Amino acid sequence: MATGLGDLYLYGEYGLLPEQAALPYVSASLKLKIPTAATGNNFGSGEFDYGLGMVLRKSVNMYIGFLDLGYWILGDPPGVNYKDPFTIGAGVGRFFGYGRYGLMFYFGSYSNILPEFESNRQISLGVNYRLHPGLIFTVITGAGLSETSPDFLFSGGMEWAL
């Protein structure tokens, strides 16, 4: 079993359409994976990956639903030829404390990267804390649902609104 720190992910999002009464918020996203995970135990590929996507979010009172569609361009380590995957993720959440805290449930999956292995699928549960309107801290735990997913994961992050 491989354990350790994983790769570092950077994520940027640009709002295209604001949320309206009957329409969701729509944004375009850019993603970058910086290869910081160890490669000796197959925990990381040692290569940079790049992605782009579209995010849809809709709020109703203190609840939120979201859909994330994307495409990754994967760096291939020597001797491996990954198929660049399409991604899909969907989640629901609820805010508490006048929007200061949030609890989110998320399911994510990729299309096949290697033909001999099933695609990556995982579920996760996240907790958000809004320090002020432009700064949110997030802690996420999750579990893999496929052979190619991590058995368990733990992640954290910060979101700055510009």
Tab-separated table of C-alpha atoms in Angstrom:
chain	number	residue	atom	x	y	z
A	1	MET	CA	0.000	0.000	0.000
A	2	ALA	CA	1.432	3.366	-1.025
A	3	THR	CA	1.167	6.208	1.472
A	4	GLY	CA	2.497	9.727	1.566
A	5	LEU	CA	1.925	13.197	0.279
A	6	GLY	CA	0.338	13.407	-3.136
A	7	ASP	CA	0.718	15.857	-5.961
A	8	LEU	CA	-0.016	19.568	-5.571
A	9	TYR	CA	-3.033	20.832	-7.524
A	10	LEU	CA	-3.674	24.435	-8.541
A	11	TYR	CA	-7.149	25.384	-9.714
A	12	GLY	CA	-8.485	28.596	-11.212
A	13	GLU	CA	-12.046	29.465	-12.105
A	14	TYR	CA	-13.461	32.357	-14.152
A	15	GLY	CA	-17.166	33.180	-13.875
A	16	LEU	CA	-18.945	33.291	-17.242
A	17	LEU	CA	-22.587	33.670	-16.161
A	18	PRO	CA	-23.845	34.711	-12.728
A	19	GLU	CA	-26.470	32.611	-10.987
A	20	GLN	CA	-30.020	33.783	-11.636
A	21	ALA	CA	-33.400	32.682	-10.296
A	22	ALA	CA	-33.811	29.863	-12.844
A	23	LEU	CA	-30.237	29.510	-14.129
A	24	PRO	CA	-27.047	28.184	-12.509
A	25	TYR	CA	-23.731	29.954	-12.107
A	26	VAL	CA	-21.450	28.909	-14.989
A	27	SER	CA	-17.659	29.142	-14.989
A	28	ALA	CA	-14.639	27.925	-16.928
A	29	SER	CA	-11.836	26.257	-14.974
A	30	LEU	CA	-8.124	25.653	-15.481
A	31	LYS	CA	-6.217	23.007	-13.514
A	32	LEU	CA	-2.537	22.203	-13.062
A	33	LYS	CA	-1.070	19.172	-11.300
A	34	ILE	CA	2.477	19.716	-10.058
A	35	PRO	CA	4.265	16.356	-9.609
A	36	THR	CA	5.255	16.381	-5.938
A	37	ALA	CA	4.254	12.771	-5.085
A	38	ALA	CA	6.839	9.994	-4.852
A	39	THR	CA	7.164	7.971	-8.066
A	40	GLY	CA	9.098	4.966	-6.699
A	41	ASN	CA	5.989	3.358	-5.186
A	42	ASN	CA	3.639	4.343	-8.060
A	43	PHE	CA	2.089	7.040	-5.886
A	44	GLY	CA	2.698	9.660	-8.577
A	45	SER	CA	3.610	9.797	-12.263
A	46	GLY	CA	6.370	12.390	-11.893
A	47	GLU	CA	4.827	14.402	-14.737
A	48	PHE	CA	2.869	17.654	-14.981
A	49	ASP	CA	-0.824	17.395	-15.961
A	50	TYR	CA	-3.074	20.181	-17.289
A	51	GLY	CA	-6.834	20.400	-17.376
A	52	LEU	CA	-9.753	22.579	-18.355
A	53	GLY	CA	-13.390	22.352	-17.531
A	54	MET	CA	-16.778	23.866	-16.937
A	55	VAL	CA	-18.536	24.217	-13.592
A	56	LEU	CA	-22.277	24.663	-12.992
A	57	ARG	CA	-23.571	25.593	-9.522
A	58	LYS	CA	-27.086	26.290	-8.305
A	59	SER	CA	-28.106	27.424	-4.818
A	60	VAL	CA	-31.527	27.035	-3.232
A	61	ASN	CA	-31.770	28.587	0.219
A	62	MET	CA	-28.883	27.065	2.225
A	63	TYR	CA	-28.359	24.149	-0.212
A	64	ILE	CA	-26.130	23.937	-3.280
A	65	GLY	CA	-25.769	21.497	-6.148
A	66	PHE	CA	-22.836	21.455	-8.527
A	67	LEU	CA	-21.641	19.703	-11.671
A	68	ASP	CA	-18.023	19.718	-12.862
A	69	LEU	CA	-17.113	18.586	-16.396
A	70	GLY	CA	-13.504	18.511	-17.534
A	71	TYR	CA	-10.688	17.205	-19.678
A	72	TRP	CA	-7.125	16.436	-18.528
A	73	ILE	CA	-3.964	16.401	-20.658
A	74	LEU	CA	-1.753	13.928	-18.815
A	75	GLY	CA	2.016	13.846	-18.834
A	76	ASP	CA	3.287	10.388	-19.748
A	77	PRO	CA	6.129	8.927	-17.682
A	78	PRO	CA	8.736	6.899	-19.620
A	79	GLY	CA	7.235	3.699	-21.029
A	80	VAL	CA	3.588	4.639	-20.346
A	81	ASN	CA	1.042	6.124	-22.743
A	82	TYR	CA	-1.972	7.477	-20.829
A	83	LYS	CA	-5.230	8.324	-22.596
A	84	ASP	CA	-6.216	11.880	-21.696
A	85	PRO	CA	-9.445	11.504	-19.698
A	86	PHE	CA	-12.749	13.288	-19.598
A	87	THR	CA	-13.934	13.922	-16.044
A	88	ILE	CA	-17.292	14.335	-14.403
A	89	GLY	CA	-18.158	15.209	-10.846
A	90	ALA	CA	-21.400	16.009	-9.080
A	91	GLY	CA	-22.146	17.059	-5.562
A	92	VAL	CA	-24.551	18.534	-3.083
A	93	GLY	CA	-23.940	20.612	-0.029
A	94	ARG	CA	-25.490	22.594	2.756
A	95	PHE	CA	-24.348	25.794	4.411
A	96	PHE	CA	-24.625	26.537	8.120
A	97	GLY	CA	-24.000	29.530	10.358
A	98	TYR	CA	-25.285	32.107	7.848
A	99	GLY	CA	-23.054	30.636	5.133
A	100	ARG	CA	-19.878	30.601	7.201
A	101	TYR	CA	-19.633	26.775	7.287
A	102	GLY	CA	-20.414	24.242	4.595
A	103	LEU	CA	-20.692	20.473	4.352
A	104	MET	CA	-20.354	18.997	0.845
A	105	PHE	CA	-20.726	15.468	-0.595
A	106	TYR	CA	-19.092	14.776	-3.982
A	107	PHE	CA	-18.780	11.926	-6.492
A	108	GLY	CA	-16.074	12.102	-9.162
A	109	SER	CA	-15.023	9.871	-12.048
A	110	TYR	CA	-12.662	9.818	-15.053
A	111	SER	CA	-12.892	8.063	-18.400
A	112	ASN	CA	-10.370	5.237	-18.844
A	113	ILE	CA	-6.709	6.281	-18.727
A	114	LEU	CA	-5.217	2.821	-19.334
A	115	PRO	CA	-7.275	0.205	-21.233
A	116	GLU	CA	-6.377	-2.652	-18.863
A	117	PHE	CA	-7.670	-0.827	-15.755
A	118	GLU	CA	-11.115	0.406	-14.788
A	119	SER	CA	-11.673	4.148	-14.550
A	120	ASN	CA	-11.074	6.143	-11.379
A	121	ARG	CA	-14.156	6.710	-9.173
A	122	GLN	CA	-14.316	8.155	-5.683
A	123	ILE	CA	-16.608	9.806	-3.171
A	124	SER	CA	-15.620	12.555	-0.792
A	125	LEU	CA	-16.962	14.627	2.054
A	126	GLY	CA	-15.719	18.162	2.537
A	127	VAL	CA	-16.053	20.824	5.211
A	128	ASN	CA	-15.646	24.509	4.332
A	129	TYR	CA	-14.975	27.443	6.626
A	130	ARG	CA	-15.379	30.985	5.271
A	131	LEU	CA	-12.900	33.193	7.131
A	132	HIS	CA	-14.159	36.268	5.246
A	133	PRO	CA	-15.986	36.749	1.908
A	134	GLY	CA	-12.831	36.238	-0.165
A	135	LEU	CA	-11.129	33.409	1.761
A	136	ILE	CA	-12.401	29.851	2.308
A	137	PHE	CA	-10.558	26.932	3.929
A	138	THR	CA	-11.528	23.366	2.969
A	139	VAL	CA	-10.766	19.928	4.430
A	140	ILE	CA	-11.770	16.843	2.428
A	141	THR	CA	-11.764	13.125	3.173
A	142	GLY	CA	-12.779	10.455	0.725
A	143	ALA	CA	-12.723	6.857	-0.398
A	144	GLY	CA	-12.017	5.167	-3.695
A	145	LEU	CA	-14.683	3.115	-5.436
A	146	SER	CA	-12.423	1.483	-8.017
A	147	GLU	CA	-9.100	-0.351	-8.225
A	148	THR	CA	-7.381	2.734	-9.667
A	149	SER	CA	-8.606	5.091	-6.924
A	150	PRO	CA	-6.893	5.656	-3.596
A	151	ASP	CA	-8.391	3.545	-0.808
A	152	PHE	CA	-8.653	6.673	1.339
A	153	LEU	CA	-7.727	10.281	0.800
A	154	PHE	CA	-7.288	13.382	2.878
A	155	SER	CA	-6.907	16.800	1.317
A	156	GLY	CA	-6.985	20.443	2.256
A	157	GLY	CA	-7.079	23.709	0.421
A	158	MET	CA	-7.671	27.435	0.355
A	159	GLU	CA	-9.820	29.444	-2.023
A	160	TRP	CA	-9.148	33.122	-2.701
A	161	ALA	CA	-11.741	35.171	-4.544
A	162	LEU	CA	-10.205	37.971	-6.590
